[in-house]
Tab-separated table of C-alpha atoms and ligand atoms in Angstrom:
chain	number	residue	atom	x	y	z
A	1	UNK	CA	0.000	0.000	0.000
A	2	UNK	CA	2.744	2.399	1.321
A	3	UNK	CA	4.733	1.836	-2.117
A	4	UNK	CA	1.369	2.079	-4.005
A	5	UNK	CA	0.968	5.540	-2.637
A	6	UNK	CA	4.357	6.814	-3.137
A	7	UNK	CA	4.196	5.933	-6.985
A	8	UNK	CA	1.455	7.593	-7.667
A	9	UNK	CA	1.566	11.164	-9.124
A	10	UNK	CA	-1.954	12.154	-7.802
A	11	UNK	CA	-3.168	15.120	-4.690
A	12	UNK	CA	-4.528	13.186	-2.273
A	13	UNK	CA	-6.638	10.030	-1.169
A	14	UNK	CA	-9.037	9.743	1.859
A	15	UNK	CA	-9.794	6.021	2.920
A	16	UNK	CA	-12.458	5.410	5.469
A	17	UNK	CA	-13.445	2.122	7.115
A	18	UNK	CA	-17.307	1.741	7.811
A	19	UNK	CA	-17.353	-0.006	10.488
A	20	UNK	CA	-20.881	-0.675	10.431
A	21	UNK	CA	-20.831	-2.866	7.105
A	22	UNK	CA	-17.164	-3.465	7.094
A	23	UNK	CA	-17.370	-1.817	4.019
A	24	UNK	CA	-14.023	0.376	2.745
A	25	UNK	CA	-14.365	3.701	1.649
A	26	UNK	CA	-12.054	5.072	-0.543
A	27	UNK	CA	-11.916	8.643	-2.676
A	28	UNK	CA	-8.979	9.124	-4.763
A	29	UNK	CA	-7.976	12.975	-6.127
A	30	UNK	CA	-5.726	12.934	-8.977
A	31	UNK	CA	-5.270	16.254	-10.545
A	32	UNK	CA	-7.568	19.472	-9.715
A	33	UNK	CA	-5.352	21.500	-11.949
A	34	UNK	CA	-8.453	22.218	-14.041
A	35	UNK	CA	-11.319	21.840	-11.806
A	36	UNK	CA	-13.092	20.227	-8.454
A	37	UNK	CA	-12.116	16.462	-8.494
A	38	UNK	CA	-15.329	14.444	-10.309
A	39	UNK	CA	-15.346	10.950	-10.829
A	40	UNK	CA	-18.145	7.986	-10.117
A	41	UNK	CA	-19.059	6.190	-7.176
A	42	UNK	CA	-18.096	2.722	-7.595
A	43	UNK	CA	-19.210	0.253	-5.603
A	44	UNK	CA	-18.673	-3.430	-5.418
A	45	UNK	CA	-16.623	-6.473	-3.696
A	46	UNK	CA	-12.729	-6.634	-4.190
A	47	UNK	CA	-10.088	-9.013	-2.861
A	48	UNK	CA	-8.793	-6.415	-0.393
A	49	UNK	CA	-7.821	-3.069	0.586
A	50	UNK	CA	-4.794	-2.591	-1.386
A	51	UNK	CA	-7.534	-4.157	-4.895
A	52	UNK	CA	-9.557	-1.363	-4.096
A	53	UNK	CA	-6.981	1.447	-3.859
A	54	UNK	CA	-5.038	0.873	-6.545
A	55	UNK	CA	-8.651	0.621	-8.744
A	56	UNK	CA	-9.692	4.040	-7.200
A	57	UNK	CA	-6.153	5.618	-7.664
A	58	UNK	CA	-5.939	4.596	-11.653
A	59	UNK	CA	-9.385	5.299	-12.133
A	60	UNK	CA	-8.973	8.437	-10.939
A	61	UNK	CA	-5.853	9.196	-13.137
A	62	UNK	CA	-8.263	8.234	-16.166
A	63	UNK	CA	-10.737	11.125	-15.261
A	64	UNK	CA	-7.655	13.145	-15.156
A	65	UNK	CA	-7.094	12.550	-18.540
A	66	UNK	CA	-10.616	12.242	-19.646
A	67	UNK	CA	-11.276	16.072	-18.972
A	68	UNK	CA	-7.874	17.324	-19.800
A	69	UNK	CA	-7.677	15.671	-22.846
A	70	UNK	CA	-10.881	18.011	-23.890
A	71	UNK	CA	-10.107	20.794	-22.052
A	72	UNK	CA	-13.294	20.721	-19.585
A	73	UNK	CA	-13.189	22.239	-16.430
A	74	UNK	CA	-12.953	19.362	-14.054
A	75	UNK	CA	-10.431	17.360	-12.359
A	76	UNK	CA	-9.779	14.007	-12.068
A	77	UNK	CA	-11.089	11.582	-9.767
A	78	UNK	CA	-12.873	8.293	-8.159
A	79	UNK	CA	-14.479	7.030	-5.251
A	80	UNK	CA	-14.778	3.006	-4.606
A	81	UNK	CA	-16.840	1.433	-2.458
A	82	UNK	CA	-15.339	-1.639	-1.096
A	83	UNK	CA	-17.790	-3.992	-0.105
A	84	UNK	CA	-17.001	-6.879	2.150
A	85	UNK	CA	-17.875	-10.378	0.956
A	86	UNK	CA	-21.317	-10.828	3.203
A	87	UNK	CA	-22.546	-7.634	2.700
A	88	UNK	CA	-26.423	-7.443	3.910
A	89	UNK	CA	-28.179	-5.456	0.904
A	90	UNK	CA	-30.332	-3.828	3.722
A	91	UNK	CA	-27.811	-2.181	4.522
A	92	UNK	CA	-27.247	-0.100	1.959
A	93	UNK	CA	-29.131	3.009	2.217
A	94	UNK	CA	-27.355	3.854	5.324
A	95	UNK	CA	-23.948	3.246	4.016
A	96	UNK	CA	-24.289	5.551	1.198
A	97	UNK	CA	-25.718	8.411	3.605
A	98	UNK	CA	-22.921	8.064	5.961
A	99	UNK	CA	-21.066	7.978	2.169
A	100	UNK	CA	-22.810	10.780	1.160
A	101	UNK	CA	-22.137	12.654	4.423
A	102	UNK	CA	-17.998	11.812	4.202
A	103	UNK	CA	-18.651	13.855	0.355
A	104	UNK	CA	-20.232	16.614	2.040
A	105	UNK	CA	-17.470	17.327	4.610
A	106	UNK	CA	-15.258	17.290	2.353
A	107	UNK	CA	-16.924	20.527	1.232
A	108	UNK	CA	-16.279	20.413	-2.506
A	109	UNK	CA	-13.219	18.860	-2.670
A	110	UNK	CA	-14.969	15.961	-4.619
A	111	UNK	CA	-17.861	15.876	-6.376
A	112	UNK	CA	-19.530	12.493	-7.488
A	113	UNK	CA	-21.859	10.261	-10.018
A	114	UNK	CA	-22.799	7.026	-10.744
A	115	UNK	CA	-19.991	4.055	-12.068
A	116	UNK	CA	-20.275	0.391	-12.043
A	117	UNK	CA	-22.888	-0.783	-9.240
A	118	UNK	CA	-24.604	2.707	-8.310
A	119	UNK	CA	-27.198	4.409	-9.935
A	120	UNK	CA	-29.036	7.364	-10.433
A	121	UNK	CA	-31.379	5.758	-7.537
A	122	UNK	CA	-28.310	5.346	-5.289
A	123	UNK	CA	-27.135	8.885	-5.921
A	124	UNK	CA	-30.757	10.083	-4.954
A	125	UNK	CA	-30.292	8.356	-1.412
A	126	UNK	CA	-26.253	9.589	-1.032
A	127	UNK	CA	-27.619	13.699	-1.723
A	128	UNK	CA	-30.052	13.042	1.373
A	129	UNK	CA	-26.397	13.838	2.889
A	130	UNK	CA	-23.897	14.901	0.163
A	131	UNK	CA	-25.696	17.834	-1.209
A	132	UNK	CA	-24.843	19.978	-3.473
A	133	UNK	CA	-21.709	17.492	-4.670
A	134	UNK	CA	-24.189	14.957	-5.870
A	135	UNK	CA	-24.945	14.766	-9.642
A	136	UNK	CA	-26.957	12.245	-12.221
A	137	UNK	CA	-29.867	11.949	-9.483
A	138	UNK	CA	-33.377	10.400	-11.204
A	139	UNK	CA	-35.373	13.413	-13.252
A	140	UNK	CA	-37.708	12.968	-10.491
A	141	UNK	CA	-35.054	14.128	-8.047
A	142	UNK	CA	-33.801	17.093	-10.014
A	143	UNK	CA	-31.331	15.013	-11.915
A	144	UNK	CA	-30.423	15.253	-16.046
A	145	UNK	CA	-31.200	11.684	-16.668
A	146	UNK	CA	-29.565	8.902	-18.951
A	147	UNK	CA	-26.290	9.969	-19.904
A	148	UNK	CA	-26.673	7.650	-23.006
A	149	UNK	CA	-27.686	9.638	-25.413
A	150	UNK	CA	-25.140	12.764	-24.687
A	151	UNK	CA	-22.274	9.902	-24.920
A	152	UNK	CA	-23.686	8.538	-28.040
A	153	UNK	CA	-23.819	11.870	-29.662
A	154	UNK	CA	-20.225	12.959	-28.448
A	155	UNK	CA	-19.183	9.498	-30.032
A	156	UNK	CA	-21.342	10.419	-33.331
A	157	UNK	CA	-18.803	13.616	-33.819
A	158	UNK	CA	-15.580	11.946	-33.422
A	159	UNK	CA	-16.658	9.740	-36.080
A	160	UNK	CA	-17.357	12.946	-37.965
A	161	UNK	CA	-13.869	13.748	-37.042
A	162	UNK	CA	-12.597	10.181	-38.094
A	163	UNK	CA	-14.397	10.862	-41.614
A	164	UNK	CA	-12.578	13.893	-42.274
A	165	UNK	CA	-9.238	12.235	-41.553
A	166	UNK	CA	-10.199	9.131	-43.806
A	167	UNK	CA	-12.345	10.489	-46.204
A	168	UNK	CA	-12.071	14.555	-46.405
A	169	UNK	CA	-15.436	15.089	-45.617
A	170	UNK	CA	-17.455	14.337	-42.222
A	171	UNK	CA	-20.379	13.072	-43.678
A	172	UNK	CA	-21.292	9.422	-42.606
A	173	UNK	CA	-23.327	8.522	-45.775
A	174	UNK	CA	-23.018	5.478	-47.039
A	175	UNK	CA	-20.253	4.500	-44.408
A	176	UNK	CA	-20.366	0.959	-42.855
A	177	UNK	CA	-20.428	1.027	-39.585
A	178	UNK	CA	-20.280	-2.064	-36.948
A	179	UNK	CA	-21.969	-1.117	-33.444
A	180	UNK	CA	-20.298	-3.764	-30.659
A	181	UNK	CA	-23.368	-3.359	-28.182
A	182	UNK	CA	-26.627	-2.137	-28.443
A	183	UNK	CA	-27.436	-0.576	-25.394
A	184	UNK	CA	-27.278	2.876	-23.289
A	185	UNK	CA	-24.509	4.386	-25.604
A	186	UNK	CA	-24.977	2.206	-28.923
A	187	UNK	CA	-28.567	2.391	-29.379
A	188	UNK	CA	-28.853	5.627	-29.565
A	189	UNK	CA	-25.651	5.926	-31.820
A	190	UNK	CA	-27.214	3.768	-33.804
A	191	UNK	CA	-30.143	5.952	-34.615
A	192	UNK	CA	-27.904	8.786	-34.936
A	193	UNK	CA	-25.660	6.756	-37.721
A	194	UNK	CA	-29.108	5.923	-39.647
A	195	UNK	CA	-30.312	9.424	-39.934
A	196	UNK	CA	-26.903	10.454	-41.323
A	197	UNK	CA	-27.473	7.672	-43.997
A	198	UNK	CA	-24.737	5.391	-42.902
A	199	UNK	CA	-24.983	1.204	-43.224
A	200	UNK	CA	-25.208	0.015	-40.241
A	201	UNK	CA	-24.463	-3.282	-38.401
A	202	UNK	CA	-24.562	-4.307	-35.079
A	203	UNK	CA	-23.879	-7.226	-32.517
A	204	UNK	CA	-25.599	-8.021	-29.273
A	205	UNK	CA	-25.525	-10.917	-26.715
A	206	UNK	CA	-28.856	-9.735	-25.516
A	207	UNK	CA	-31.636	-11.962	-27.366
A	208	UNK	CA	-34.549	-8.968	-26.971
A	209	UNK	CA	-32.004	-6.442	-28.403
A	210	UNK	CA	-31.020	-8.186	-31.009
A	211	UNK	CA	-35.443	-9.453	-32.099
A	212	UNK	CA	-36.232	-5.591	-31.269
A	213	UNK	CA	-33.214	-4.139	-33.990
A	214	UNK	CA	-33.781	-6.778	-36.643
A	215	UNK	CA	-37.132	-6.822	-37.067
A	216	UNK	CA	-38.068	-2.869	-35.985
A	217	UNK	CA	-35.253	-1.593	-37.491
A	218	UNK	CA	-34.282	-4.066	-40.632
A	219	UNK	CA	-30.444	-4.120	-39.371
A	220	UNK	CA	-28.096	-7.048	-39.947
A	221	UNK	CA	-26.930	-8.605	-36.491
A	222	UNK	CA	-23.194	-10.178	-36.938
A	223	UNK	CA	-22.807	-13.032	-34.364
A	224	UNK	CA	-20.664	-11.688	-31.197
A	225	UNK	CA	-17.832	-13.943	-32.630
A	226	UNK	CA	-17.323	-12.614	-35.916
A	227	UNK	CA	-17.334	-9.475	-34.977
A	228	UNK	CA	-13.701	-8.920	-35.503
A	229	UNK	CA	-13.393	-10.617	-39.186
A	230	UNK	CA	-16.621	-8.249	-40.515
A	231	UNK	CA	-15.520	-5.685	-43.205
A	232	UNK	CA	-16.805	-2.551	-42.145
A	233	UNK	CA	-15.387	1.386	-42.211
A	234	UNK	CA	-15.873	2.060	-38.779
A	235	UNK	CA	-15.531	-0.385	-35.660
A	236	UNK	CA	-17.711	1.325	-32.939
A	237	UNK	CA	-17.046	-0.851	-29.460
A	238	UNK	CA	-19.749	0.186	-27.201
A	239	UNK	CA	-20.030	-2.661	-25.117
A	240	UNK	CA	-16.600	-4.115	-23.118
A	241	UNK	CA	-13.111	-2.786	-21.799
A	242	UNK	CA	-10.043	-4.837	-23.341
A	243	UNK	CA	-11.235	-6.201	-26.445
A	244	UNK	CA	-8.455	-4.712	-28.522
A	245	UNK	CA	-5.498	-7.019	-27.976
A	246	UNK	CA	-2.592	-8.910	-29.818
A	247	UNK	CA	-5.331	-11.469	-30.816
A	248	UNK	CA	-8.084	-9.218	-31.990
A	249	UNK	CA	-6.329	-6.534	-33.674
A	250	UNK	CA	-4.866	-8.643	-36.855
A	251	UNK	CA	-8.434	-9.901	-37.543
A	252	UNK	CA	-9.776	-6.161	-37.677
A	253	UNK	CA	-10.984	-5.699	-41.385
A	254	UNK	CA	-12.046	-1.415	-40.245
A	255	UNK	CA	-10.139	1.412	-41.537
A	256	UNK	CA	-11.088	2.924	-37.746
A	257	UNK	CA	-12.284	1.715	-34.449
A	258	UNK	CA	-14.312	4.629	-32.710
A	259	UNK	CA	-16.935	3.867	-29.883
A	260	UNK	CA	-18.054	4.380	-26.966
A	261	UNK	CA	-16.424	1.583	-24.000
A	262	UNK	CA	-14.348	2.269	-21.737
A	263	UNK	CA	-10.526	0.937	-21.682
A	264	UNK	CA	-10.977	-0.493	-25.337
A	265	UNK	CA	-7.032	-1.461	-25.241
A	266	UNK	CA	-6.079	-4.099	-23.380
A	267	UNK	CA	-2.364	-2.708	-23.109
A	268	UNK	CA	-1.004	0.533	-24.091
A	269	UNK	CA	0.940	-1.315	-26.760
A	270	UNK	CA	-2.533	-2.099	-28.952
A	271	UNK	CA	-2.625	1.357	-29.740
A	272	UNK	CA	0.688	0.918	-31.686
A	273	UNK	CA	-0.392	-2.441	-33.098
A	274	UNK	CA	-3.448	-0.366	-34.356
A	275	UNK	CA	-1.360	2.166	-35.437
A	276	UNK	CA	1.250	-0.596	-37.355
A	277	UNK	CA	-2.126	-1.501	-39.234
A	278	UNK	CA	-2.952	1.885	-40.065
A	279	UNK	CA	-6.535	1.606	-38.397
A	280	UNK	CA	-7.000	4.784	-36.979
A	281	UNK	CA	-7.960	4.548	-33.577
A	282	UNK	CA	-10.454	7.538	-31.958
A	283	UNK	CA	-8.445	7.160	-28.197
A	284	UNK	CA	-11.894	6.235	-25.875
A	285	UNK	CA	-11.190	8.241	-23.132
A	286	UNK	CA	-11.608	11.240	-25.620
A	287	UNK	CA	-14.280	10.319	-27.996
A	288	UNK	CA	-16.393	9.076	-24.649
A	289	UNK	CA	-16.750	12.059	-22.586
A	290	UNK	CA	-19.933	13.772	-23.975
A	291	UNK	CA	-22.190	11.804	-21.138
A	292	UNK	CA	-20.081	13.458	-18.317
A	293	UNK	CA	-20.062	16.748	-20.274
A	294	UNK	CA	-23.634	16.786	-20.755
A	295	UNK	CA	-24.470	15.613	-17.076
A	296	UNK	CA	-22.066	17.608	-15.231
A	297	UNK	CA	-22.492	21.252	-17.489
A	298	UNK	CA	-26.488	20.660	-16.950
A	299	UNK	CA	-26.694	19.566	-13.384
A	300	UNK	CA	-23.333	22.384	-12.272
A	301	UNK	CA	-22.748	24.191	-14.822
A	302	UNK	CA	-26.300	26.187	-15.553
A	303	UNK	CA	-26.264	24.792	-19.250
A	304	UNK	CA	-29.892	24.128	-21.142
A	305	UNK	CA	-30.094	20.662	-22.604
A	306	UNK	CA	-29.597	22.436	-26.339
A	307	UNK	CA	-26.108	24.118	-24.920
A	308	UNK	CA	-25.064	20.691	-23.629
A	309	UNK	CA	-25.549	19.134	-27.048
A	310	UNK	CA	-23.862	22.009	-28.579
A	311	UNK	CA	-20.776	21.394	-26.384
A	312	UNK	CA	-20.911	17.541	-26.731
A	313	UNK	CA	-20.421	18.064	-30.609
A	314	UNK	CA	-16.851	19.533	-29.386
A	315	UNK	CA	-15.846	16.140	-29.493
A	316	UNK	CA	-14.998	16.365	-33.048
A	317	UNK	CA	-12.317	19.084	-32.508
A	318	UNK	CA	-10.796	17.081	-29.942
A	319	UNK	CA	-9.991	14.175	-32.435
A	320	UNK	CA	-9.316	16.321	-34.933
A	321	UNK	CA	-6.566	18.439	-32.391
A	322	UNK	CA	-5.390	14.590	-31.008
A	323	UNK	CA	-5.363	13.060	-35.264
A	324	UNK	CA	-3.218	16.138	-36.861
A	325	UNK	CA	-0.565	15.632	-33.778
A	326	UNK	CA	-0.107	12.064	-34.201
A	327	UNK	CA	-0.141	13.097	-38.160
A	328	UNK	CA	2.236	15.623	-37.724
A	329	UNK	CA	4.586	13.602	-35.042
A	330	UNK	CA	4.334	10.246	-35.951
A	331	UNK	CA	3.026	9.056	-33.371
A	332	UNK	CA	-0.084	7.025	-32.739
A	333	UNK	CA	-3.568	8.385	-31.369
A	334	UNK	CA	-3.368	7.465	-27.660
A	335	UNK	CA	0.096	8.777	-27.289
A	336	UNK	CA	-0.861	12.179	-29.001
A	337	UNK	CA	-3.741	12.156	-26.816
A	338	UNK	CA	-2.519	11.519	-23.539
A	339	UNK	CA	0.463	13.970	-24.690
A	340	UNK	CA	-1.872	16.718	-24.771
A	341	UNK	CA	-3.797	15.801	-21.608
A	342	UNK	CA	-0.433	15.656	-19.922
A	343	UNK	CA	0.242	19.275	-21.146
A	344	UNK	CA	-2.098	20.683	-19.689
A	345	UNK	CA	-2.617	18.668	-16.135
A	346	UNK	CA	1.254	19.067	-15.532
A	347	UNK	CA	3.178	21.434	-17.347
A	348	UNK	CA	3.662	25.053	-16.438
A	349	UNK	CA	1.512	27.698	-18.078
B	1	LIG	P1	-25.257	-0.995	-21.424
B	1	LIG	O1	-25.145	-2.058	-20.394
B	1	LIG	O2	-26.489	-0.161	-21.472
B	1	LIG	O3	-25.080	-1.648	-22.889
B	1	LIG	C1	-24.107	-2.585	-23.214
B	1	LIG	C2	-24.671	-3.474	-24.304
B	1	LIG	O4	-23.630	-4.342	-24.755
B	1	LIG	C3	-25.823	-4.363	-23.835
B	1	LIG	O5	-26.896	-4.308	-24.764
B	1	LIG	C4	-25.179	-5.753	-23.785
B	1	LIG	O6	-26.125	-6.795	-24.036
B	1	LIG	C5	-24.153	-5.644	-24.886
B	1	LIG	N1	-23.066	-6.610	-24.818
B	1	LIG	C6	-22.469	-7.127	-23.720
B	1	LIG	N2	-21.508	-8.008	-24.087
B	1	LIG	C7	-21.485	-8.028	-25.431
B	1	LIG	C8	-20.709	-8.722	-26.403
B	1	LIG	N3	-19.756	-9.588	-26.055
B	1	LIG	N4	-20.945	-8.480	-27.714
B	1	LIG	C9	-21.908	-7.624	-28.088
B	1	LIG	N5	-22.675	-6.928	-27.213
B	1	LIG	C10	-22.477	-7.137	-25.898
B	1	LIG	O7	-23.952	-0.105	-21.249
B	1	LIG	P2	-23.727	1.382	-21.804
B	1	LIG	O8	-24.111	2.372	-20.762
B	1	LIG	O9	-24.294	1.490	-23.168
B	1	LIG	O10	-22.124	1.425	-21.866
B	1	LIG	C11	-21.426	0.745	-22.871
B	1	LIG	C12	-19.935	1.038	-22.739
B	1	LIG	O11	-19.714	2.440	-22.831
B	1	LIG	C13	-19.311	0.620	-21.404
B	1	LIG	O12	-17.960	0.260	-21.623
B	1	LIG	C14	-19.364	1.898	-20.583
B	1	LIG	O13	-18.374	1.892	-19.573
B	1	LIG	C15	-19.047	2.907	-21.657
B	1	LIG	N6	-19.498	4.268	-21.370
B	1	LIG	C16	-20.806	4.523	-21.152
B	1	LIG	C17	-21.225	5.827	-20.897
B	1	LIG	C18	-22.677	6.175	-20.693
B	1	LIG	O14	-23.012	7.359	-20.705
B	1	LIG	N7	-23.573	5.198	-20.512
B	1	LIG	C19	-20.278	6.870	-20.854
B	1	LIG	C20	-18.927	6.586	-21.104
B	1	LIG	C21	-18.549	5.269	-21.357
């Protein structure tokens, strides 16, 4: 843990134990250079204390580079929940008010959403005690909603982006395009693709997805393994972490891969082996953000819905700003990105 800590270039991390629920607390603050440190909640079992940490710490880190990386005002940062193995689900209401209460002392040092295992419910209960550093409640509670849709359209521009780069124009028409996951993010980029004209294909594991698409909609559903042999233009993963790899990447037959999961690359060193290939690879931690954008600017920031679309559709300079570097330097997408996240989160200005 102590060797953990000392590696990491991050402000600060607070770590409380709930004795209650034997539950770990932990909120990691990477970088506030640009802004109050905003991350997720997440909340589920791990090994042990030092699991948890180190998820919370590089989580963290990625919000870092998430906002810097598109120049919004907000810093970098993660809360996990560490839940002990027999954790009574009763329970849980009270832990995420005492939660929400640890947030509120803090007095806007952190400010926090859902991640994996809470939800806009959960975050309803947690601002009983962690108001105003709450955000993504339910509509009912005052909340902005699904942030779907506002990822799907930021991930709809950096394709525009990706056009331009392949194509000289940003128009999707007549583009095939291959949707990994039809759900929060891809459904809606799906309908988003079809009204710019584009072909579309997608893949689901989820049987009522895939009857609902096919038959409603008239798309072609690739199996889930073939996914990575099916010509297309653009590869949009919006589904999984980690499914571009030394295995995956030679069967690619995409001239791009740009969608909306998390941690797409396995290992830094895919992004090259995309790069060898010449696939050009939208960097996910860019192309993603629109859902925290539009959340965070609607429910902090005083913006109307139409002003948090607007902003979203930024998305397309970023790639552009991230694909003329890694033109210009030789260097591949993710390392152009994180080069100018870095920039700005470190260097003096
Ligand atoms: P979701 O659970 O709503 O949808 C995921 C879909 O992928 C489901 O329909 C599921 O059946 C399908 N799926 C699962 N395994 C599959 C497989 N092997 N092949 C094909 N399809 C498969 O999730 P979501 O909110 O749409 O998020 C999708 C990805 O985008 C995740 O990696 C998430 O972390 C990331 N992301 C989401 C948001 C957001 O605003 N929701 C924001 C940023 C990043």
């Amino acid at each position: 843990m102590e060797s953990l800590l000392k590696k990491w270039d991050g402000e600060e991390v607070i770590i409380r134990f709930d004795n209650l629920t034997k539950a770990w607390i932990i909120i990691a603050i990477h970088n506030t250079r640009l802004g109050i440190g905003t991350g997720g909640t997440r909340m589920k079992p791990y090994q042990n204390l030092q699991e948890a940490l180190q998820d919370a710490m590089k989580l963290a880190e990625g919000m870092s580079y998430k906002y810097a990386v598109s120049n919004f005002p907000r810093g970098g940062a993660k809360a996990v929940i560490a839940l002990p193995d027999k954790f009574d689900s009763t329970e849980r209401p009270d832990l995420l008010r005492r939660y929400g209460k640890l947030v509120c002392q803090l007095g806007g040092l952190f400010e926090t959403g859902p991640d994996v295992g809470t939800s806009p419910d959960d975050m309803d209960i947690i601002s009983e005690t962690g108001d105003p550093y709450i955000f993504c409640r339910t509509p009912q509670k005052g909340g902005a909603g699904d942030s779907g849709p506002a990822t799907a359209l930021g991930v709809f521009s950096g394709m525009q982006a990706v056009c331009e780069q392949l194509f000289n124009s940003p128009s999707l028409e007549a583009k095939r395009v291959l949707v990994q996951g039809a759900g929060s993010v891809g459904n809606p980029l799906i309908q988003l693709l079809r009204d710019a004209g584009a072909e579309v294909l997608f893949s689901d594991i989820d049987e009522a997805a895939i009857a609902h698409l096919q038959a409603k909609k008239g798309l072609k559903h690739i199996h889930p393994d073939k996914i990575f042999d099916t010509p297309c233009d653009i590869f949009a993963p919006c589904a999984l972490g980690g499914i571009l790899n030394k295995n995956t990447i030679p069967r690619l037959k995409c001239l791009a891969v740009a969608g909306g999961a998390n941690n797409q690359l396995s290992e830094p060193a895919d992004a090259e082996r995309l790069w060898g290939r010449q696939i050009l690879y939208a960097p996910d931690f860019a192309i993603n953000i629109g859902g925290a954008m539009a959340i965070i600017g609607i429910e902090t920031m005083g913006w109307s819905r139409a002003e948090a679309d607007k902003n979203v559709t930024s998305v397309r300079q970023t790639l552009k700003h991230i694909f003329a570097i890694a033109t210009a330097e030789g260097i591949n997408t993710d390392v152009a990105a994180r080069r100018i996240a870095r920039s700005r989160l470190f260097e003096d200005q």
